[in-house]
Tab-separated table of C-alpha atoms and ligand atoms in Angstrom:
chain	number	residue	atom	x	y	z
A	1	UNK	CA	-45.618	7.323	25.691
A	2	UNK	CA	-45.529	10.898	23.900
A	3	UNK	CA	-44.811	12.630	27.126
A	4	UNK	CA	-42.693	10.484	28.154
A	5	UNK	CA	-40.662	10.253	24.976
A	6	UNK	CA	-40.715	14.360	24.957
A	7	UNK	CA	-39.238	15.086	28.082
A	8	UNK	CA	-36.666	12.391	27.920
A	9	UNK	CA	-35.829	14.041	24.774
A	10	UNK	CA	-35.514	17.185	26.210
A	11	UNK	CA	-33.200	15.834	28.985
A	12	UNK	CA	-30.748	14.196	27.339
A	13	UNK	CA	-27.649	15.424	28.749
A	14	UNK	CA	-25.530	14.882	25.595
A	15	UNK	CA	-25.167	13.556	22.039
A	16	UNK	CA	-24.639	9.780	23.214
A	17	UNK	CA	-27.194	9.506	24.990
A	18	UNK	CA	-29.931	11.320	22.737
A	19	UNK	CA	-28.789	8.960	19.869
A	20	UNK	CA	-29.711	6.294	22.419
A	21	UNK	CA	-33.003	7.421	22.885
A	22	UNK	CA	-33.867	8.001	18.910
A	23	UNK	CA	-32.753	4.495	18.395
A	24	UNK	CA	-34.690	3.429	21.511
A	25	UNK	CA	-37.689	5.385	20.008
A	26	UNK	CA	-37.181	5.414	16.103
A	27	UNK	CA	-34.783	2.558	15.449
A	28	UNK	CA	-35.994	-0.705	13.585
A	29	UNK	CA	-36.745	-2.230	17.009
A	30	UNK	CA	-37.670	1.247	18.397
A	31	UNK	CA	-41.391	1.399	20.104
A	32	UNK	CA	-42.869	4.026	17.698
A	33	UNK	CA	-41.757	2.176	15.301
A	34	UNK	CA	-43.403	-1.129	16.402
A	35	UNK	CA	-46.729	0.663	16.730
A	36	UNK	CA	-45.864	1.995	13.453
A	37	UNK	CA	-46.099	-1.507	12.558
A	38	UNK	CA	-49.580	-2.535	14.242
A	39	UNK	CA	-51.386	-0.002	11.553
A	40	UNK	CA	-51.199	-2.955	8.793
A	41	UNK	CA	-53.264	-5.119	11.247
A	42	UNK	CA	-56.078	-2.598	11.623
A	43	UNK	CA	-59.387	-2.373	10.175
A	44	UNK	CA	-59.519	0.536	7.913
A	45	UNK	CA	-61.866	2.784	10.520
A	46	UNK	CA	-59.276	1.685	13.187
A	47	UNK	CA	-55.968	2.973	10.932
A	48	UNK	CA	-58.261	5.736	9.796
A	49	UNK	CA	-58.518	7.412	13.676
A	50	UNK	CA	-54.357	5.582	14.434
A	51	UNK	CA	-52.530	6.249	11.400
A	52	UNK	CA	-52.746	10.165	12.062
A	53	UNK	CA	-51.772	10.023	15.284
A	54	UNK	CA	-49.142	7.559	14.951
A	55	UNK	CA	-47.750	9.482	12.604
A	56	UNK	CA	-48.025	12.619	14.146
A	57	UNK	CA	-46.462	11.084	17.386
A	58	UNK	CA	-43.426	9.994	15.208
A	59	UNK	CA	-42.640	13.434	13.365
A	60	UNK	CA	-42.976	15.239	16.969
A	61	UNK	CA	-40.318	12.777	17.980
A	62	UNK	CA	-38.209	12.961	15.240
A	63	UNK	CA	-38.304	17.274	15.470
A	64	UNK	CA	-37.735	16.594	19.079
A	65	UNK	CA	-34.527	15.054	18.751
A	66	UNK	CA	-33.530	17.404	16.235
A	67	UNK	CA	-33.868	20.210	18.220
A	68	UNK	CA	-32.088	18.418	21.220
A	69	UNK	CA	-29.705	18.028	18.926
A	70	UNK	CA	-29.199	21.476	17.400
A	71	UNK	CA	-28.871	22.623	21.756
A	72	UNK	CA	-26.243	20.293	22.123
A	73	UNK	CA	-24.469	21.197	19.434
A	74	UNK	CA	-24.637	24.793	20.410
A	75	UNK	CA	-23.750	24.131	23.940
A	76	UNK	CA	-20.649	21.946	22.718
A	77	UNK	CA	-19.186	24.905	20.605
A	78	UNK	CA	-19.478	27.271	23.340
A	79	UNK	CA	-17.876	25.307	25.693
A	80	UNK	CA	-14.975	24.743	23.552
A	81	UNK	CA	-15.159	28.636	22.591
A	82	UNK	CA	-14.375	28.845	25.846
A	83	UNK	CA	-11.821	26.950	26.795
A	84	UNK	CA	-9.868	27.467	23.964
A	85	UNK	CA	-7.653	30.494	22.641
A	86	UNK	CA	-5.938	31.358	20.305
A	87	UNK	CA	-2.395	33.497	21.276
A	88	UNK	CA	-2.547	36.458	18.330
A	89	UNK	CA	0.803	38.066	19.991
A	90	UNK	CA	3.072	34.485	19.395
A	91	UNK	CA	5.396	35.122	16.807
A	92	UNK	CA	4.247	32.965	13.618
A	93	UNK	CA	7.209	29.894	13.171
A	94	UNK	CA	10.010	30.887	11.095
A	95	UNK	CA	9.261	29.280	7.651
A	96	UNK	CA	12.464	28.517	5.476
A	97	UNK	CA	13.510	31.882	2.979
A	98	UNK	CA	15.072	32.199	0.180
A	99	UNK	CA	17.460	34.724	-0.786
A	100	UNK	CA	18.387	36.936	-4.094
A	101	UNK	CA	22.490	35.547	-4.927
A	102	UNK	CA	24.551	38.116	-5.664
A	103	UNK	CA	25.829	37.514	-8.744
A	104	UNK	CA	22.182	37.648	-10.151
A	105	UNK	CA	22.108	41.191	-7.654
A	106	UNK	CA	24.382	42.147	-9.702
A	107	UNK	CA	23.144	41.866	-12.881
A	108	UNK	CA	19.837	43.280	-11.899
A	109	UNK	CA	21.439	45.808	-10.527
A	110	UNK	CA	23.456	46.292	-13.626
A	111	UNK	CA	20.452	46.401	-15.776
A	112	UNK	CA	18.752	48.885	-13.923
A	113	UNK	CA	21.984	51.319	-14.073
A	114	UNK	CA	22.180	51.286	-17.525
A	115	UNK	CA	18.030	50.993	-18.028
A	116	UNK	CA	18.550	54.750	-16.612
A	117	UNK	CA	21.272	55.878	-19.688
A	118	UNK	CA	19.176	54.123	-22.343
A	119	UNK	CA	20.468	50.389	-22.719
A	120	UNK	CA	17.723	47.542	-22.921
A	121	UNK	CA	18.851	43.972	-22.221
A	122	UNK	CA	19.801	41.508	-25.022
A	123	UNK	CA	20.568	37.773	-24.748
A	124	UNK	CA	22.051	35.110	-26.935
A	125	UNK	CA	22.444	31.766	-27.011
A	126	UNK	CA	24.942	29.752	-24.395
A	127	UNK	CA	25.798	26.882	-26.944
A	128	UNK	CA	26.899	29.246	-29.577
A	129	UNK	CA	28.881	29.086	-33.281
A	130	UNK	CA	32.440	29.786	-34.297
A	131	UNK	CA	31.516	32.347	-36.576
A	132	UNK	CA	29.104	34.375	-33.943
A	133	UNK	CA	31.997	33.542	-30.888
A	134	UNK	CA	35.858	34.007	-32.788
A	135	UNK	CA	35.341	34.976	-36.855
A	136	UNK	CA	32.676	37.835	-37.173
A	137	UNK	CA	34.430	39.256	-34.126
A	138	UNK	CA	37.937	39.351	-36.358
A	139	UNK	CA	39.301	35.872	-34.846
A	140	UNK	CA	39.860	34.088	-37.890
A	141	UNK	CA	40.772	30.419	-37.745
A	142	UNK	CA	44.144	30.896	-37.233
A	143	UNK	CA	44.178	33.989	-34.737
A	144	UNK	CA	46.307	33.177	-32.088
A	145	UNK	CA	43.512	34.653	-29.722
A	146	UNK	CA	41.583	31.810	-30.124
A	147	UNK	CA	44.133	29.945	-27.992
A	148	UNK	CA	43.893	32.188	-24.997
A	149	UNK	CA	40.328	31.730	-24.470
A	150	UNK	CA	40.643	27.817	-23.509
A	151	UNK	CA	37.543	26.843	-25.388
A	152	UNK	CA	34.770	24.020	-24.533
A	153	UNK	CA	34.426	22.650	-28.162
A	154	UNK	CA	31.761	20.205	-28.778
A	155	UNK	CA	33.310	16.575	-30.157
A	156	UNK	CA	30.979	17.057	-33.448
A	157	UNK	CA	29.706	19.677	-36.216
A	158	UNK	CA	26.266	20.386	-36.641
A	159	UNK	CA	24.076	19.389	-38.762
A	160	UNK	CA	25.003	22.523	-41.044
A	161	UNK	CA	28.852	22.228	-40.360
A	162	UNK	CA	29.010	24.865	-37.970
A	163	UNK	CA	31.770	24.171	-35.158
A	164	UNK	CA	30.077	24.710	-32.027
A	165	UNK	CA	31.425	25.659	-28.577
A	166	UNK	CA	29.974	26.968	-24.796
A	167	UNK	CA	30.895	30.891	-25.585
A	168	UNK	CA	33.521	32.315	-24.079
A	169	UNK	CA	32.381	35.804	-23.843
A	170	UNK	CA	29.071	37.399	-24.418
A	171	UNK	CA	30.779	39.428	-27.274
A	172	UNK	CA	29.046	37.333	-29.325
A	173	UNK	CA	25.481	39.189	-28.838
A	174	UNK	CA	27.656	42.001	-30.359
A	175	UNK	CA	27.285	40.204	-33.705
A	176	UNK	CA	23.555	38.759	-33.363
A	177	UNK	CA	22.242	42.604	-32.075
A	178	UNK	CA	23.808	44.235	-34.992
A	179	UNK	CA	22.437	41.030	-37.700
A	180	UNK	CA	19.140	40.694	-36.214
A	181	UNK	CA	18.186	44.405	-35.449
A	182	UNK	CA	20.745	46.855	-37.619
A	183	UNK	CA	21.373	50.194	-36.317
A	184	UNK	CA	21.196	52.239	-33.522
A	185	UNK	CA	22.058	50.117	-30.990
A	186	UNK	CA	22.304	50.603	-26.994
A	187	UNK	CA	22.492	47.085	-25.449
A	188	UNK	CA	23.968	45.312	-22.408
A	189	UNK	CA	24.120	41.773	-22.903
A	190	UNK	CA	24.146	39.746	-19.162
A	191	UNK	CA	25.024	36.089	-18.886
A	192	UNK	CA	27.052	32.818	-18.360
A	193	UNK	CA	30.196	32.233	-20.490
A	194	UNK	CA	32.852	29.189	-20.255
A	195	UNK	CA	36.107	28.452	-20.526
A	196	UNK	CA	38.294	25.378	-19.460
A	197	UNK	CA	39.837	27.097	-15.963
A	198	UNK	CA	39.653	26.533	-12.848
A	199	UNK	CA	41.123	27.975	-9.498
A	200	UNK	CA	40.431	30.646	-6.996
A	201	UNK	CA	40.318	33.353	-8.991
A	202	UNK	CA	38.859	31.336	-12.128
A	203	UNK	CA	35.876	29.010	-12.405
A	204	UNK	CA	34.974	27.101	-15.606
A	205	UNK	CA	31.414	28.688	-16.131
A	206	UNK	CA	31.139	32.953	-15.110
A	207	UNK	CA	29.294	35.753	-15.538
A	208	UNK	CA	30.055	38.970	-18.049
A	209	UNK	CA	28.164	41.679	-19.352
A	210	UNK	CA	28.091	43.445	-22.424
A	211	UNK	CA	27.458	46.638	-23.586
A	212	UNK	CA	27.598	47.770	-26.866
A	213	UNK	CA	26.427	51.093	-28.720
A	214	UNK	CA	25.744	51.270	-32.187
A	215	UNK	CA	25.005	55.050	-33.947
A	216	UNK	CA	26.418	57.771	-36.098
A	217	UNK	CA	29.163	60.062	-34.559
A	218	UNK	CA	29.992	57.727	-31.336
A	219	UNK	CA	33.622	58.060	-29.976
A	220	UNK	CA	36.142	57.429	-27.164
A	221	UNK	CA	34.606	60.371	-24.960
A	222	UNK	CA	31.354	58.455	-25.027
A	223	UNK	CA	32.996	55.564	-24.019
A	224	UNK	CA	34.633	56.885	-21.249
A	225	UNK	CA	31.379	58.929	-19.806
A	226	UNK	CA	29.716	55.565	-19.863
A	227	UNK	CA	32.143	54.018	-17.990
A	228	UNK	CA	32.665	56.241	-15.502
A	229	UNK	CA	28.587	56.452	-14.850
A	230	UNK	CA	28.151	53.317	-14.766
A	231	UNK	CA	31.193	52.434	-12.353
A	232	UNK	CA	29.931	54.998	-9.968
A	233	UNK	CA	26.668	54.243	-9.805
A	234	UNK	CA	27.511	50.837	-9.136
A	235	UNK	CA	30.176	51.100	-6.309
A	236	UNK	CA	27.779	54.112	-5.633
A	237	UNK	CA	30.361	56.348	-4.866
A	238	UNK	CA	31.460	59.154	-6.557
A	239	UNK	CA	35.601	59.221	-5.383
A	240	UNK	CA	35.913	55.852	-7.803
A	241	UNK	CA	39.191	56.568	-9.466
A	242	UNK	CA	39.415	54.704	-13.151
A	243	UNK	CA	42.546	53.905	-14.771
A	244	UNK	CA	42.218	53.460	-19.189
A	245	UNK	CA	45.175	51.509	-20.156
A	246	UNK	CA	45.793	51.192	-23.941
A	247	UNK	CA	45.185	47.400	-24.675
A	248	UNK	CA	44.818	44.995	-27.295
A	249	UNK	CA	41.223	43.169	-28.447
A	250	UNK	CA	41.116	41.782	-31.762
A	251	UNK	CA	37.404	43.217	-32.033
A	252	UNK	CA	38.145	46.937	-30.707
A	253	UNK	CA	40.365	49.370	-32.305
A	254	UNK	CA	41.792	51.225	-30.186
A	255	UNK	CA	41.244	48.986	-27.675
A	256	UNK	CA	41.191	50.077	-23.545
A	257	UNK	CA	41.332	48.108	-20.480
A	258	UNK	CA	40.042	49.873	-17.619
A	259	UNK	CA	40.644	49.843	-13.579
A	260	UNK	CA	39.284	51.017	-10.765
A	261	UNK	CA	41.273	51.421	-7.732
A	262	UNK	CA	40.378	48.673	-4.702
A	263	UNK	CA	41.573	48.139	-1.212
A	264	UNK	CA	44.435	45.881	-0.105
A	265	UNK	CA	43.012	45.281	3.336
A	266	UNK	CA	42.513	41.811	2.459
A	267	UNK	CA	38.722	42.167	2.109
A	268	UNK	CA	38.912	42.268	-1.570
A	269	UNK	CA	36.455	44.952	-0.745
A	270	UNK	CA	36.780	48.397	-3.068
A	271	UNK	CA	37.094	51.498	-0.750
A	272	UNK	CA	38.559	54.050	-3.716
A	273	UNK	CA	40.951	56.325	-3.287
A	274	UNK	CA	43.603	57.274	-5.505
A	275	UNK	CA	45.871	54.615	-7.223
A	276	UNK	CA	48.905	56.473	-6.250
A	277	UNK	CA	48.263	55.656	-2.359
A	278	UNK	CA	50.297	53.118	-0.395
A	279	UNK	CA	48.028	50.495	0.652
A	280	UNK	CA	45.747	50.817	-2.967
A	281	UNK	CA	46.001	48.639	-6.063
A	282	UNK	CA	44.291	48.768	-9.215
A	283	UNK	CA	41.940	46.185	-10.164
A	284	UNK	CA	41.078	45.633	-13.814
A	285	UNK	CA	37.412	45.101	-14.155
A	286	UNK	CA	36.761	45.970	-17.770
A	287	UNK	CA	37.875	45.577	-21.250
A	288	UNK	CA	36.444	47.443	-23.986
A	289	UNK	CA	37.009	49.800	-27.122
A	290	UNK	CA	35.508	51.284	-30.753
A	291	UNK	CA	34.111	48.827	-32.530
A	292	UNK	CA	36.486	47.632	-35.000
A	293	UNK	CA	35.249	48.379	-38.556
A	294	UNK	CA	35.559	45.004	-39.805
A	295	UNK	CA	33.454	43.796	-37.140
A	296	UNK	CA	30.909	46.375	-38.307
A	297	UNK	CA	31.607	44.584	-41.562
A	298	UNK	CA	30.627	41.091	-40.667
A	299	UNK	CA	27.596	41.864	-39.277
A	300	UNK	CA	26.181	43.481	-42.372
A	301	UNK	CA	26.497	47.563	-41.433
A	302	UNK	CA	28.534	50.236	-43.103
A	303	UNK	CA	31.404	51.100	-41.166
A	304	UNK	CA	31.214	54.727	-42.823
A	305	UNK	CA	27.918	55.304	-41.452
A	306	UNK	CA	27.718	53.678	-38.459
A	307	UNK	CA	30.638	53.791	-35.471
A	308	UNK	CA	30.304	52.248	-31.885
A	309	UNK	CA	31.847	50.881	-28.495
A	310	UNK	CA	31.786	47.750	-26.681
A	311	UNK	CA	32.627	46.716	-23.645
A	312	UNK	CA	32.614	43.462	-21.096
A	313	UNK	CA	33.224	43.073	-17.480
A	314	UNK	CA	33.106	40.164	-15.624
A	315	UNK	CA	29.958	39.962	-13.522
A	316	UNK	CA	31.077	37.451	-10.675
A	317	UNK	CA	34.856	39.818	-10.217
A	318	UNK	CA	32.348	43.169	-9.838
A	319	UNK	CA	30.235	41.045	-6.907
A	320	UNK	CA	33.504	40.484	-5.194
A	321	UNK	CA	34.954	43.563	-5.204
A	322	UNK	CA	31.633	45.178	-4.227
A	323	UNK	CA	30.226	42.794	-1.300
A	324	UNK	CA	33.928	41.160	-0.187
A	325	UNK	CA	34.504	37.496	-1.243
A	326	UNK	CA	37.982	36.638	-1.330
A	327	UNK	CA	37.472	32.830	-3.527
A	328	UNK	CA	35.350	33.427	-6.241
A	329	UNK	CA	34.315	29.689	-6.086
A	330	UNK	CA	32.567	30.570	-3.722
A	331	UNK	CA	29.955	31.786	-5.518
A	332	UNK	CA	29.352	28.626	-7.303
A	333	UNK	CA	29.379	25.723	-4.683
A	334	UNK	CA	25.526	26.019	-3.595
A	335	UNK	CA	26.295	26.095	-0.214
A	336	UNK	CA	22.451	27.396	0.808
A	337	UNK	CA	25.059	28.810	4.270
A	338	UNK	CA	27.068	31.064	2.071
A	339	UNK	CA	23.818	32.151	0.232
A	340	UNK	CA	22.118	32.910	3.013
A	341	UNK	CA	25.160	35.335	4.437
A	342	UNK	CA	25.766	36.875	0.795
A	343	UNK	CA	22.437	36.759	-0.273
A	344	UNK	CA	20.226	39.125	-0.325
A	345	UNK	CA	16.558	39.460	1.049
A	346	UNK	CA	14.621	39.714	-1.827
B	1	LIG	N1	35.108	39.856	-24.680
B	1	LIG	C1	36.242	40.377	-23.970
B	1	LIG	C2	36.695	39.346	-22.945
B	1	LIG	O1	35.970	38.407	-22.665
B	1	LIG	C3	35.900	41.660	-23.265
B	1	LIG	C4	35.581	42.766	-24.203
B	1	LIG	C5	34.298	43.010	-24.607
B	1	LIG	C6	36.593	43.622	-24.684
B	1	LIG	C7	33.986	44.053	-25.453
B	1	LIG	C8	36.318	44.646	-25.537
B	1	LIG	C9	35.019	44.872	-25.916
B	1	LIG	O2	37.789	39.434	-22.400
């Protein structure tokens, strides 16, 4: 039988048949294990000289199939090692990617301009107060301002009486910079501001920044050097041509709008050149101007110590005119097409 067994073992030509023979051999039926079964019959001298051998014929059956096994196994693997390959040079499949949109481009890009002159970011809240938004920036309740900024006004006070709104300009960080952490000051302030408007050149939530700088001695000049770096670096060109047109902001005094000079080519996209050229129109991009002293007042500093300028530009009208867009609401439909073609690879 234990020859037998053995070199059928050995023989089995594959896994089916070599689990055939372990139950022909080792299952509850199985022969060994019947004889297996004779050893309770025995007189004790008999099982004495039988139950070794038995036992040693079952274990060299039992290693014998394992090692079949382990062959078969081995033999199985190559075989499919060899049939098998893998194609290293295919491309890999194109998995879905996102991309960077450009109005948040833009405001990284904006931070890291003016990260390089000095200004750290600063952020305020969205759902801001009357006081932060119109009064502490001189817009007093009855400042006919107030009407030109077409405000979202919640239906209800809070629960200290404060009037609150969606801001309509990031000005507001203006107040909560100079409250919350005094003087010097070198901020820009990026993020979303509403107001009730909607076309193709308007859309009812947008983007500005603000910068504002806070110290002793500050004036137009430094203003204007600001500016001008930071409009060049962006358009990252150095023929930009501004244009600083006296204007009117209730929290500057004096107050100046400025423009750059854009292309009429239809592409909305700025190519420079001088403002005097046929074919060239300016574009205002920024408003800005010396703190006015009484807004140096509300927030708690001494206007005879400490002088400053502001600005604000709107973030979604700088993407335009730098990457070409001629509806702005574009920019806010979520159309993952336009996104992709805007976008940027991030
Ligand atoms: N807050 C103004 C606006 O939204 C822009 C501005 C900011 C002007 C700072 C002057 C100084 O139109």
């Amino acid at each position: 039988l234990k020859t037998d067994a053995l070199t059928r073992i050995e023989n089995a030509p594959d896994a089916a048949a070599l689990e055939a023979l372990r139950i022909e051999f080792l299952g509850k039926q199985g022969s060994i294990s019947g004889l297996m079964k004779t050893l309770g019959k025995m007189s004790p001298e008999e099982r004495q000289v039988q139950g070794p051998l038995l036992n040693g014929l079952r274990t060299e059956t039992t290693d014998a199939i394992a090692a079949r096994k382990a062959v078969l196994e081995e033999a199985e693997l190559e075989a499919r090692l060899a049939t098998e390959s893998l194609d290293l040079t295919l491309p890999a499949p194109e998995a879905p990617r996102g991309s960077v949109h450009p109005v948040s481009q833009v405001m990284d890009e904006l931070a890291e301009i003016f990260a390089d002159i000095g200004f750290s970011v600063a952020t305020g809240p969205e759902i801001e107060d009357d006081w932060h938004n119109f009064t502490a920036l001189n817009m007093a309740e009855t400042h006919p301002a107030r009407a030109m900024h077409d405000t979202f006004y919640f239906p209800d006070v809070d629960s200290e009486g404060r009037r609150m709104l969606l801001r309509t300009h990031t000005s507001p960080v203006q107040i909560r910079s100079m409250v919350e952490q005094g003087a010097p000051i070198r901020i820009i302030a990026p993020g979303r501001v509403y107001r009730s408007d909607s076309d193709a050149t308007h859309t009812p939530m947008f983007h500005q920044v603000e910068g504002l700088v806070i110290d002793r001695d500050i004036h137009l000049g430094h203003l204007k050097w600001t500016l001008e770096t930071f409009l060049k670096a962006f358009f990252e060109r150095e023929d930009i041509v501004l244009r600083l047109r006296p204007s009117y902001f209730p929290f500057t005094e004096p107050s100046v709008e400025v423009d750059v000079g854009y292309s009429m080519d239809g592409t909305r996209r700025l190519v420079g050149g001088s403002g005097d050229d046929p074919g060239h129109e300016w574009l205002e991009v920024l408003g800005s101007g010396m703190v006015n002293r009484r807004v140096i007042e509300f927030a708690g500093l001494d206007p005879d110590e400490w002088q400053g300028f502001a600005f604000g530009t709107g973030v979604d009208r700088l993407a335009q005119l730098k990457y070409g867009q001629e509806d702005l609401r574009a920019f806010f439909d979520g159309d993952q097409r336009w996104i992709d073609h805007f976008g940027f690879d991030p």
